[in-house]
Amino acid sequence: TDLADRVKELIHEGNVRRIIIRQGDHTIVELPLTVGVIGTLIAPWLAAAGAIGALIAQCTIEVVRSDRP
């Protein structure tokens, strides 16, 4: 799926620390990258459903990166 491919790209960049799902100012889920990666690799259909749910609920998916180049 597109979401799983995007997460794989982020892993290869090597400077991603966290994935955060927010609805407005409220944080719904905050995951270390490893948890998000395991979830998308084991069950990509679940990750896609989560992304669709986030869009329906008008949530944003934020990627937190480390400061290293």
mmCIF file of C-alpha atoms in Angstrom:
data_model
loop_
_atom_site.group_PDB
_atom_site.id
_atom_site.type_symbol
_atom_site.label_atom_id
_atom_site.label_comp_id
_atom_site.label_asym_id
_atom_site.label_seq_id
_atom_site.Cartn_x
_atom_site.Cartn_y
_atom_site.Cartn_z
ATOM 1 C CA THR A 1 0.000 0.000 0.000
ATOM 2 C CA ASP A 2 1.049 3.615 -0.352
ATOM 3 C CA LEU A 3 1.226 4.128 3.421
ATOM 4 C CA ALA A 4 3.517 1.138 3.958
ATOM 5 C CA ASP A 5 5.751 2.298 1.091
ATOM 6 C CA ARG A 6 5.946 5.795 2.570
ATOM 7 C CA VAL A 7 6.887 4.438 6.010
ATOM 8 C CA LYS A 8 9.622 2.331 4.403
ATOM 9 C CA GLU A 9 10.968 5.464 2.681
ATOM 10 C CA LEU A 10 10.990 7.285 6.017
ATOM 11 C CA ILE A 11 12.921 4.424 7.639
ATOM 12 C CA HIS A 12 15.595 4.628 4.956
ATOM 13 C CA GLU A 13 15.971 8.368 5.614
ATOM 14 C CA GLY A 14 17.036 7.369 9.115
ATOM 15 C CA ASN A 15 16.153 10.562 10.958
ATOM 16 C CA VAL A 16 12.511 9.859 11.863
ATOM 17 C CA ARG A 17 11.828 9.455 15.585
ATOM 18 C CA ARG A 18 8.052 9.420 16.091
ATOM 19 C CA ILE A 19 4.749 9.280 14.265
ATOM 20 C CA ILE A 20 1.967 11.340 15.867
ATOM 21 C CA ILE A 21 -1.727 11.338 14.937
ATOM 22 C CA ARG A 22 -3.582 14.470 16.024
ATOM 23 C CA GLN A 23 -7.120 15.753 15.805
ATOM 24 C CA GLY A 24 -6.862 19.508 16.111
ATOM 25 C CA ASP A 25 -4.746 20.240 19.199
ATOM 26 C CA HIS A 26 -5.510 16.830 20.740
ATOM 27 C CA THR A 27 -2.949 14.025 20.331
ATOM 28 C CA ILE A 28 -4.744 10.754 19.645
ATOM 29 C CA VAL A 29 -1.737 8.447 19.169
ATOM 30 C CA GLU A 30 1.996 8.997 19.541
ATOM 31 C CA LEU A 31 4.157 6.069 18.436
ATOM 32 C CA PRO A 32 7.893 5.542 18.322
ATOM 33 C CA LEU A 33 8.865 4.779 14.730
ATOM 34 C CA THR A 34 9.639 1.142 15.522
ATOM 35 C CA VAL A 35 6.063 0.478 16.648
ATOM 36 C CA GLY A 36 4.650 2.122 13.533
ATOM 37 C CA VAL A 37 7.028 0.185 11.291
ATOM 38 C CA ILE A 38 6.196 -3.163 12.877
ATOM 39 C CA GLY A 39 2.490 -2.434 12.490
ATOM 40 C CA THR A 40 2.775 -1.491 8.826
ATOM 41 C CA LEU A 41 5.048 -4.397 7.931
ATOM 42 C CA ILE A 42 2.939 -7.026 9.703
ATOM 43 C CA ALA A 43 -0.477 -5.739 8.712
ATOM 44 C CA PRO A 44 -0.375 -3.143 5.903
ATOM 45 C CA TRP A 45 -4.147 -3.383 5.492
ATOM 46 C CA LEU A 46 -4.529 -2.294 9.115
ATOM 47 C CA ALA A 47 -2.222 0.673 8.545
ATOM 48 C CA ALA A 48 -4.236 1.664 5.478
ATOM 49 C CA ALA A 49 -7.478 1.404 7.460
ATOM 50 C CA GLY A 50 -5.922 3.581 10.171
ATOM 51 C CA ALA A 51 -4.879 6.184 7.613
ATOM 52 C CA ILE A 52 -8.366 6.221 6.090
ATOM 53 C CA GLY A 53 -9.861 6.528 9.574
ATOM 54 C CA ALA A 54 -7.539 9.443 10.312
ATOM 55 C CA LEU A 55 -8.674 11.201 7.142
ATOM 56 C CA ILE A 56 -12.341 10.602 7.919
ATOM 57 C CA ALA A 57 -11.885 11.895 11.472
ATOM 58 C CA GLN A 58 -10.021 14.936 10.091
ATOM 59 C CA CYS A 59 -6.804 13.957 11.828
ATOM 60 C CA THR A 60 -3.293 14.831 10.809
ATOM 61 C CA ILE A 61 -0.341 12.466 10.745
ATOM 62 C CA GLU A 62 2.860 14.165 11.896
ATOM 63 C CA VAL A 63 6.377 12.779 11.499
ATOM 64 C CA VAL A 64 8.917 13.955 14.104
ATOM 65 C CA ARG A 65 12.505 13.918 12.894
ATOM 66 C CA SER A 66 15.762 13.992 14.819
ATOM 67 C CA ASP A 67 18.151 16.924 14.469
ATOM 68 C CA ARG A 68 20.941 14.940 12.833
ATOM 69 C CA PRO A 69 21.630 15.620 9.130
#
